[in-house]
Amino acid sequence: MASKISASNSRDLQPVETLKNKENTRLIWLDGNIDDSKDSMHTQNLLLEFNPAAQFYTDSTRCVDFVKSIQGEQILLIISGALARDVLPQISRVRSVIAVFIFCRNREFHVKLMSEYSKIVDIFIVQDELLRLLRDTMTIVEKQAFTFSLFDQTQKSTRDLSKDSASFLWNQLLLYVLKKMPQDDQAKNEMLTTCSNYYAMNKKELNKIEQFRKSYSREQAIKWYTDECFLYKLLNNAIRTEDIDLLYAFRFYIIDLCHALEKESEQLKTGGVLKLYRGQHIPNGEFEKLRKATGTLISTNGFLSTSRSIDVALGFIRQLPVNDDMKLCIFEINADPNVTAVVFADIDKYSKMQGEQEVLFGLNSTFKIDHVKMEKKLNVWKIGLSTTAEGSTRIEQYMKLQEDQLQLISPLVSFGCLLLNELGQIERAKCYFSKLLHSLPSDHPDISSIQNNLGNVYSAKDELNLALKYYEEAYRKRRSTLSENHPLVASSLNNIGLIYKNKGDFDRALDYLHQSLAIDEKNYPGDHSSKALYLENIGLTYQSKGDIDSALAWFKRAFGMYTRVLPAPHPYIASALGNLGSVYEKKGDLDRAIDFYRQRLEMAEECLPPGHPDLSSYLNRVAQTYKKKNDKKTSLMFCEKQLASQKTILGDKHPRIASTLMTIGDICEGEETRRYYEEALSVLENCTPCSELTLIDCLTMLGAIALDDERLEDGIAHWKYVLDVRRRIHSSDHPAIAEQLQRLGEAYFEAMHNYPEAFRYFSESLAIYRANYGDQHKDVIEVKEYLRQVKEKMADS
């Protein structure tokens, strides 16, 4: 059933309250006079027809907060003349604001603003003129929607690809995976239901959806795409943003469109190389990546529209406001129809807009960047691309390098693993594997691997009970369909063992882990990477149990085997070095610990991308061990050198910069600690996207500092914000929520002496800890003791 969107419930909302936008553009109207009057409601409903995610604000502060919170969307802002002078200085440098429309009674009074703010399209006193240009601008912005992935051919490890390289592979695999999913009437109905729900307020789109339902055939796929209706807007945004829900819903149409393009592309086979053009506004940061990437492979994320005419391409980019955040660019593409791995077709005869001479590239289109140079005569940057078959070659190479894994899992499953492991997109991986689990028949050979990967998802989220549920389901499925010594049975036993380790049930964990190792000993009498992993996990369990000597023995075996079976540098070898360092740290041999920690960091820097979060934790361990050795000077020098290097590579506004500032803050004391953490918070507030886990760590420390300084309200406010973030990103019974509730309970008990509040927070914390760990876990025992003390204080008062 369609969810009802209305103007009144789209007004003055906080960012978390707004509807998820499934299109590339977002309309926002800011005017102090927006209300429930007939004229105002009519305008609001018209804008909701333009964009179902449109938002209306009478409060300029809330509006500015919402604008600054938006990532990955293009904002078209309508603003009243009365508020323009106050608001424009606050949002003019926000990159997502593409165009501003001033709606007022007196054009001449505000016309000077157009020379001050380049994003202003025009100033309007007649509503019909405003709406007409607004609609035209939205169409152009939709056509400008463009993201790309670069493939770093020098990447040493496919286990930890840079985000760009992993995204490149993800897009290359997308079409293959969609073809493996069920294609039937149910798939079509799912897509149309999704579209109807989203466009519930838009009669024009609802009519189009119904027309599609009644008359669509596979042969009409290109014609429908050029219609620029619901299909065009939702489909390209789904691919561009890697929206698993929408991609799944659109799977049947994507396959039809690709098939139609392949068929139509045959018409170009007898001709020579085409020279095609696309005009594009490219953000400065993205442009710099392209300029430095000559010779690199580039894949566009979605269907790419081009023209045979450079004038048409130039016309598109000159219809939008020009601002300092963007570069005006022309892609000049040498398209060879004999490169069969890249599909493109002349679709001008299908287009409603005659004269655009449109040529459309299909998914998986890969190009090589030939050059990036300034075209002074046209005053645009020209980016030369050539079609290449290397995209499919890279997929073959990736599959070959993943050969061990692909003997055990299918490409259908490996696609989700790429999301989870290489891209680090836990929520998208969860969505993808959940879709597979519910769409494939129960006897499908991939079901147990899907269940196992849902266990991996929940384990990564530290949701131990849900992880254990899926791991056990996968184990039962594997035991019923595979031999008892199959490698996947060993993998399931290992995963279950790790959950019990994390729950603190070490003996039970070791039982499972030794079973997994015994199976691998039978399957692989010599060295093998999975056997090394099981050795490592046994070592980690002994370490958690407090048996350091046993842990060291297992870690040495794992490290030796990794070095024999994996090429150096490799993330697994780096991790094994860190395990050895942690044992020597616990044994008090700090010099040896530092040596291993530094080796781990140096190797990881060679094989992980520079923004990888593991690098921050590795750096922190080196710094903290120097501090433990009372060598604060060396620790600070080491971190300052790392920080300077990071800023050169990543810029000033990156989560890893914030992490390093926090590490330096941890080395320092008093006011210096506070200063570094506040600087880190400033970095995080300006990161796109922000690392929520790093933000949590930062605010947790700032809350503790405030409480120590007796700024009690500030400390509590920081920690309550952390609790809100935790509740937003975790399930309701996640242990991290219990930990934060406990922290607030301690603050109310020990600093505020507010015993009823302390009792409330401790009680909520205890319930979650118990649900995860049972009654014997140290956290449960600790919180129960706090509750006993609180009850005593309440009885005495």
mmCIF file of C-alpha atoms in Angstrom, residues 252-521:
data_model
loop_
_atom_site.group_PDB
_atom_site.id
_atom_site.type_symbol
_atom_site.label_atom_id
_atom_site.label_comp_id
_atom_site.label_asym_id
_atom_site.label_seq_id
_atom_site.Cartn_x
_atom_site.Cartn_y
_atom_site.Cartn_z
ATOM 1 C CA PHE A 252 13.946 -7.149 -14.912
ATOM 2 C CA TYR A 253 13.928 -3.758 -16.665
ATOM 3 C CA ILE A 254 17.725 -3.356 -16.394
ATOM 4 C CA ILE A 255 18.166 -6.699 -18.146
ATOM 5 C CA ASP A 256 15.642 -5.730 -20.854
ATOM 6 C CA LEU A 257 17.335 -2.385 -21.482
ATOM 7 C CA CYS A 258 20.795 -3.961 -21.703
ATOM 8 C CA HIS A 259 19.474 -6.596 -24.106
ATOM 9 C CA ALA A 260 17.824 -3.922 -26.276
ATOM 10 C CA LEU A 261 21.048 -1.868 -26.379
ATOM 11 C CA GLU A 262 23.070 -4.945 -27.356
ATOM 12 C CA LYS A 263 20.653 -5.624 -30.220
ATOM 13 C CA GLU A 264 20.614 -2.000 -31.379
ATOM 14 C CA SER A 265 24.419 -1.755 -31.170
ATOM 15 C CA GLU A 266 24.703 -4.180 -34.095
ATOM 16 C CA GLN A 267 23.661 -1.294 -36.373
ATOM 17 C CA LEU A 268 26.986 0.442 -35.644
ATOM 18 C CA LYS A 269 29.289 -2.545 -36.241
ATOM 19 C CA THR A 270 29.895 -1.741 -39.914
ATOM 20 C CA GLY A 271 30.915 1.854 -39.216
ATOM 21 C CA GLY A 272 34.213 3.148 -37.908
ATOM 22 C CA VAL A 273 35.180 4.714 -34.596
ATOM 23 C CA LEU A 274 32.628 7.292 -33.397
ATOM 24 C CA LYS A 275 33.585 10.556 -31.713
ATOM 25 C CA LEU A 276 31.029 11.245 -28.992
ATOM 26 C CA TYR A 277 30.617 14.050 -26.460
ATOM 27 C CA ARG A 278 29.132 14.632 -23.044
ATOM 28 C CA GLY A 279 29.064 17.954 -21.214
ATOM 29 C CA GLN A 280 29.510 17.724 -17.465
ATOM 30 C CA HIS A 281 29.854 19.908 -14.381
ATOM 31 C CA ILE A 282 32.401 18.045 -12.237
ATOM 32 C CA PRO A 283 33.151 18.927 -8.579
ATOM 33 C CA ASN A 284 36.711 20.151 -8.090
ATOM 34 C CA GLY A 285 37.743 17.170 -5.964
ATOM 35 C CA GLU A 286 36.459 14.645 -8.486
ATOM 36 C CA PHE A 287 38.068 16.577 -11.323
ATOM 37 C CA GLU A 288 41.469 16.439 -9.615
ATOM 38 C CA LYS A 289 41.147 12.654 -9.328
ATOM 39 C CA LEU A 290 40.497 12.467 -13.064
ATOM 40 C CA ARG A 291 43.334 14.839 -13.939
ATOM 41 C CA LYS A 292 45.828 12.693 -12.025
ATOM 42 C CA ALA A 293 44.503 9.455 -13.539
ATOM 43 C CA THR A 294 45.687 9.596 -17.152
ATOM 44 C CA GLY A 295 46.061 6.026 -18.409
ATOM 45 C CA THR A 296 43.721 4.686 -15.724
ATOM 46 C CA LEU A 297 40.532 2.731 -16.369
ATOM 47 C CA ILE A 298 37.271 4.530 -15.630
ATOM 48 C CA SER A 299 33.800 3.046 -15.393
ATOM 49 C CA THR A 300 30.699 5.225 -15.313
ATOM 50 C CA ASN A 301 28.198 4.151 -12.680
ATOM 51 C CA GLY A 302 25.037 3.808 -14.753
ATOM 52 C CA PHE A 303 23.838 4.210 -18.327
ATOM 53 C CA LEU A 304 25.795 7.033 -19.959
ATOM 54 C CA SER A 305 24.133 9.427 -22.391
ATOM 55 C CA THR A 306 26.322 11.100 -25.034
ATOM 56 C CA SER A 307 25.833 13.012 -28.284
ATOM 57 C CA ARG A 308 27.463 12.961 -31.701
ATOM 58 C CA SER A 309 27.374 16.771 -31.509
ATOM 59 C CA ILE A 310 29.780 18.776 -29.335
ATOM 60 C CA ASP A 311 27.366 21.728 -29.551
ATOM 61 C CA VAL A 312 24.596 19.696 -27.928
ATOM 62 C CA ALA A 313 27.011 18.664 -25.144
ATOM 63 C CA LEU A 314 28.139 22.253 -24.584
ATOM 64 C CA GLY A 315 24.519 23.410 -24.545
ATOM 65 C CA PHE A 316 23.718 21.179 -21.575
ATOM 66 C CA ILE A 317 26.494 22.459 -19.326
ATOM 67 C CA ARG A 318 25.784 26.086 -20.128
ATOM 68 C CA GLN A 319 22.173 25.873 -19.029
ATOM 69 C CA LEU A 320 23.167 25.500 -15.361
ATOM 70 C CA PRO A 321 24.707 28.178 -13.107
ATOM 71 C CA VAL A 322 28.525 28.150 -13.051
ATOM 72 C CA ASN A 323 30.227 28.316 -9.642
ATOM 73 C CA ASP A 324 33.713 27.989 -8.169
ATOM 74 C CA ASP A 325 33.036 24.488 -6.771
ATOM 75 C CA MET A 326 32.763 22.963 -10.248
ATOM 76 C CA LYS A 327 34.751 22.588 -13.446
ATOM 77 C CA LEU A 328 33.044 22.783 -16.841
ATOM 78 C CA CYS A 329 34.134 19.684 -18.754
ATOM 79 C CA ILE A 330 33.547 17.969 -22.076
ATOM 80 C CA PHE A 331 34.134 14.248 -22.343
ATOM 81 C CA GLU A 332 35.378 13.426 -25.833
ATOM 82 C CA ILE A 333 34.969 9.678 -26.328
ATOM 83 C CA ASN A 334 36.541 7.602 -29.083
ATOM 84 C CA ALA A 335 34.001 4.773 -29.247
ATOM 85 C CA ASP A 336 35.116 1.721 -31.213
ATOM 86 C CA PRO A 337 32.151 -0.561 -32.091
ATOM 87 C CA ASN A 338 34.567 -3.485 -32.447
ATOM 88 C CA VAL A 339 35.327 -3.399 -28.717
ATOM 89 C CA THR A 340 32.537 -5.860 -27.971
ATOM 90 C CA ALA A 341 32.912 -5.579 -24.183
ATOM 91 C CA VAL A 342 31.517 -2.009 -24.371
ATOM 92 C CA VAL A 343 27.921 -1.754 -25.610
ATOM 93 C CA PHE A 344 26.612 1.505 -27.089
ATOM 94 C CA ALA A 345 23.788 2.304 -29.482
ATOM 95 C CA ASP A 346 22.383 5.226 -31.427
ATOM 96 C CA ILE A 347 18.968 5.833 -29.843
ATOM 97 C CA ASP A 348 18.063 9.126 -31.507
ATOM 98 C CA LYS A 349 15.124 7.549 -33.342
ATOM 99 C CA TYR A 350 13.571 6.550 -29.985
ATOM 100 C CA SER A 351 14.054 9.917 -28.301
ATOM 101 C CA LYS A 352 11.267 12.452 -27.777
ATOM 102 C CA MET A 353 13.881 15.208 -27.978
ATOM 103 C CA GLN A 354 14.836 15.096 -31.655
ATOM 104 C CA GLY A 355 18.138 16.646 -32.660
ATOM 105 C CA GLU A 356 20.152 15.577 -29.633
ATOM 106 C CA GLN A 357 21.848 12.825 -31.727
ATOM 107 C CA GLU A 358 21.951 10.664 -28.605
ATOM 108 C CA VAL A 359 24.175 7.602 -28.241
ATOM 109 C CA LEU A 360 23.632 5.586 -25.047
ATOM 110 C CA PHE A 361 26.272 3.414 -23.359
ATOM 111 C CA GLY A 362 25.167 0.356 -21.406
ATOM 112 C CA LEU A 363 26.266 -0.894 -18.010
ATOM 113 C CA ASN A 364 29.851 -2.120 -17.599
ATOM 114 C CA SER A 365 31.137 0.488 -20.074
ATOM 115 C CA THR A 366 34.832 0.940 -19.421
ATOM 116 C CA PHE A 367 37.124 3.600 -20.827
ATOM 117 C CA LYS A 368 40.775 4.530 -20.629
ATOM 118 C CA ILE A 369 41.564 8.144 -19.759
ATOM 119 C CA ASP A 370 43.747 9.403 -22.621
ATOM 120 C CA HIS A 371 44.240 13.005 -21.540
ATOM 121 C CA VAL A 372 42.820 15.898 -19.517
ATOM 122 C CA LYS A 373 43.552 19.342 -20.942
ATOM 123 C CA MET A 374 42.142 22.858 -21.050
ATOM 124 C CA GLU A 375 40.322 23.772 -24.271
ATOM 125 C CA LYS A 376 40.944 27.524 -24.197
ATOM 126 C CA LYS A 377 38.825 28.340 -27.243
ATOM 127 C CA LEU A 378 35.720 26.799 -25.619
ATOM 128 C CA ASN A 379 36.774 27.676 -22.043
ATOM 129 C CA VAL A 380 36.142 24.101 -20.875
ATOM 130 C CA TRP A 381 38.283 21.187 -19.771
ATOM 131 C CA LYS A 382 38.367 18.374 -22.325
ATOM 132 C CA ILE A 383 38.697 14.828 -20.996
ATOM 133 C CA GLY A 384 39.653 12.316 -23.673
ATOM 134 C CA LEU A 385 38.373 8.751 -23.237
ATOM 135 C CA SER A 386 38.643 5.597 -25.357
ATOM 136 C CA THR A 387 36.511 2.487 -25.096
ATOM 137 C CA THR A 388 38.434 -0.558 -23.874
ATOM 138 C CA ALA A 389 37.821 -4.217 -23.120
ATOM 139 C CA GLU A 390 40.019 -4.041 -20.024
ATOM 140 C CA GLY A 391 36.983 -3.845 -17.728
ATOM 141 C CA SER A 392 36.039 -7.444 -18.499
ATOM 142 C CA THR A 393 39.723 -8.391 -18.318
ATOM 143 C CA ARG A 394 39.947 -6.929 -14.822
ATOM 144 C CA ILE A 395 36.942 -8.967 -13.744
ATOM 145 C CA GLU A 396 38.621 -12.125 -15.045
ATOM 146 C CA GLN A 397 41.820 -11.200 -13.165
ATOM 147 C CA TYR A 398 39.868 -10.496 -9.989
ATOM 148 C CA MET A 399 38.080 -13.834 -10.251
ATOM 149 C CA LYS A 400 41.407 -15.616 -10.793
ATOM 150 C CA LEU A 401 42.969 -13.958 -7.757
ATOM 151 C CA GLN A 402 39.908 -14.989 -5.730
ATOM 152 C CA GLU A 403 40.152 -18.549 -7.071
ATOM 153 C CA ASP A 404 40.338 -20.254 -3.670
ATOM 154 C CA GLN A 405 37.205 -18.462 -2.496
ATOM 155 C CA LEU A 406 35.318 -18.933 -5.757
ATOM 156 C CA GLN A 407 35.774 -22.682 -5.527
ATOM 157 C CA LEU A 408 33.560 -22.464 -2.453
ATOM 158 C CA ILE A 409 31.126 -19.591 -3.278
ATOM 159 C CA SER A 410 29.399 -18.421 -6.441
ATOM 160 C CA PRO A 411 29.738 -14.989 -8.121
ATOM 161 C CA LEU A 412 26.212 -14.273 -6.819
ATOM 162 C CA VAL A 413 27.557 -14.506 -3.266
ATOM 163 C CA SER A 414 30.954 -12.953 -4.030
ATOM 164 C CA PHE A 415 29.123 -9.800 -5.205
ATOM 165 C CA GLY A 416 27.772 -9.311 -1.686
ATOM 166 C CA CYS A 417 31.172 -10.173 -0.210
ATOM 167 C CA LEU A 418 32.653 -7.352 -2.298
ATOM 168 C CA LEU A 419 30.114 -4.998 -0.728
ATOM 169 C CA LEU A 420 30.890 -6.221 2.781
ATOM 170 C CA ASN A 421 34.642 -6.741 2.692
ATOM 171 C CA GLU A 422 36.184 -4.492 0.063
ATOM 172 C CA LEU A 423 33.678 -1.618 0.088
ATOM 173 C CA GLY A 424 32.923 -1.927 3.806
ATOM 174 C CA GLN A 425 29.220 -1.251 3.135
ATOM 175 C CA ILE A 426 27.690 -3.330 5.896
ATOM 176 C CA GLU A 427 24.093 -2.130 5.526
ATOM 177 C CA ARG A 428 24.070 -2.621 1.751
ATOM 178 C CA ALA A 429 25.552 -6.086 2.171
ATOM 179 C CA LYS A 430 22.848 -6.883 4.712
ATOM 180 C CA CYS A 431 20.154 -5.669 2.309
ATOM 181 C CA TYR A 432 21.645 -7.622 -0.606
ATOM 182 C CA PHE A 433 21.979 -10.939 1.237
ATOM 183 C CA SER A 434 18.507 -10.530 2.774
ATOM 184 C CA LYS A 435 17.031 -10.011 -0.706
ATOM 185 C CA LEU A 436 18.787 -13.120 -1.978
ATOM 186 C CA LEU A 437 17.629 -15.198 0.976
ATOM 187 C CA HIS A 438 13.981 -14.283 0.362
ATOM 188 C CA SER A 439 14.043 -14.495 -3.444
ATOM 189 C CA LEU A 440 15.932 -17.746 -4.094
ATOM 190 C CA PRO A 441 14.277 -21.143 -3.593
ATOM 191 C CA SER A 442 15.075 -22.831 -0.266
ATOM 192 C CA ASP A 443 17.030 -25.607 -2.014
ATOM 193 C CA HIS A 444 19.251 -23.198 -3.971
ATOM 194 C CA PRO A 445 22.925 -24.193 -3.566
ATOM 195 C CA ASP A 446 23.886 -20.678 -2.377
ATOM 196 C CA ILE A 447 21.466 -20.520 0.577
ATOM 197 C CA SER A 448 23.967 -21.667 3.211
ATOM 198 C CA SER A 449 26.593 -19.177 1.959
ATOM 199 C CA ILE A 450 23.980 -16.411 2.067
ATOM 200 C CA GLN A 451 23.062 -17.340 5.650
ATOM 201 C CA ASN A 452 26.735 -17.453 6.557
ATOM 202 C CA ASN A 453 27.312 -13.994 5.088
ATOM 203 C CA LEU A 454 24.345 -12.582 6.991
ATOM 204 C CA GLY A 455 26.171 -13.944 10.029
ATOM 205 C CA ASN A 456 29.272 -12.045 8.859
ATOM 206 C CA VAL A 457 27.188 -8.876 8.502
ATOM 207 C CA TYR A 458 25.802 -9.091 12.033
ATOM 208 C CA SER A 459 29.194 -10.081 13.416
ATOM 209 C CA ALA A 460 30.672 -6.939 11.817
ATOM 210 C CA LYS A 461 27.895 -4.955 13.526
ATOM 211 C CA ASP A 462 28.782 -6.733 16.812
ATOM 212 C CA GLU A 463 25.225 -8.095 17.017
ATOM 213 C CA LEU A 464 26.274 -11.442 18.400
ATOM 214 C CA ASN A 465 22.914 -13.157 18.876
ATOM 215 C CA LEU A 466 21.770 -12.476 15.314
ATOM 216 C CA ALA A 467 25.186 -13.478 13.957
ATOM 217 C CA LEU A 468 25.039 -16.758 15.884
ATOM 218 C CA LYS A 469 21.505 -17.430 14.587
ATOM 219 C CA TYR A 470 22.581 -17.171 10.943
ATOM 220 C CA TYR A 471 25.874 -18.997 11.458
ATOM 221 C CA GLU A 472 24.026 -21.925 13.057
ATOM 222 C CA GLU A 473 21.435 -21.978 10.251
ATOM 223 C CA ALA A 474 24.252 -22.081 7.692
ATOM 224 C CA TYR A 475 26.014 -24.830 9.657
ATOM 225 C CA ARG A 476 22.881 -27.005 9.822
ATOM 226 C CA LYS A 477 22.276 -26.505 6.084
ATOM 227 C CA ARG A 478 25.871 -27.386 5.246
ATOM 228 C CA ARG A 479 25.881 -30.472 7.466
ATOM 229 C CA SER A 480 22.743 -31.730 5.704
ATOM 230 C CA THR A 481 23.994 -31.130 2.149
ATOM 231 C CA LEU A 482 27.798 -31.456 2.331
ATOM 232 C CA SER A 483 30.245 -34.039 3.633
ATOM 233 C CA GLU A 484 31.186 -33.670 7.287
ATOM 234 C CA ASN A 485 34.751 -32.662 6.362
ATOM 235 C CA HIS A 486 33.836 -30.120 3.694
ATOM 236 C CA PRO A 487 35.795 -26.793 3.956
ATOM 237 C CA LEU A 488 32.510 -24.860 4.299
ATOM 238 C CA VAL A 489 31.575 -26.944 7.350
ATOM 239 C CA ALA A 490 34.942 -25.974 8.852
ATOM 240 C CA SER A 491 34.221 -22.317 8.025
ATOM 241 C CA SER A 492 30.861 -22.494 9.842
ATOM 242 C CA LEU A 493 32.442 -24.084 12.932
ATOM 243 C CA ASN A 494 35.085 -21.338 12.947
ATOM 244 C CA ASN A 495 32.454 -18.595 12.724
ATOM 245 C CA ILE A 496 30.367 -20.056 15.546
ATOM 246 C CA GLY A 497 33.506 -20.381 17.650
ATOM 247 C CA LEU A 498 34.360 -16.712 17.177
ATOM 248 C CA ILE A 499 30.899 -15.660 18.356
ATOM 249 C CA TYR A 500 31.330 -17.659 21.560
ATOM 250 C CA LYS A 501 34.772 -16.065 21.981
ATOM 251 C CA ASN A 502 33.191 -12.611 21.695
ATOM 252 C CA LYS A 503 30.499 -13.655 24.170
ATOM 253 C CA GLY A 504 33.214 -14.625 26.669
ATOM 254 C CA ASP A 505 32.534 -18.391 26.544
ATOM 255 C CA PHE A 506 36.157 -19.259 25.745
ATOM 256 C CA ASP A 507 36.131 -23.011 26.350
ATOM 257 C CA ARG A 508 33.133 -23.480 24.081
ATOM 258 C CA ALA A 509 34.786 -21.243 21.493
ATOM 259 C CA LEU A 510 37.973 -23.303 21.548
ATOM 260 C CA ASP A 511 35.990 -26.511 21.065
ATOM 261 C CA TYR A 512 34.447 -25.168 17.835
ATOM 262 C CA LEU A 513 37.722 -23.661 16.605
ATOM 263 C CA HIS A 514 39.670 -26.870 17.132
ATOM 264 C CA GLN A 515 36.972 -28.768 15.211
ATOM 265 C CA SER A 516 37.352 -26.382 12.257
ATOM 266 C CA LEU A 517 41.135 -26.755 12.324
ATOM 267 C CA ALA A 518 40.880 -30.569 12.445
ATOM 268 C CA ILE A 519 38.778 -30.549 9.249
ATOM 269 C CA ASP A 520 41.271 -28.266 7.509
ATOM 270 C CA GLU A 521 44.156 -30.540 8.573
#
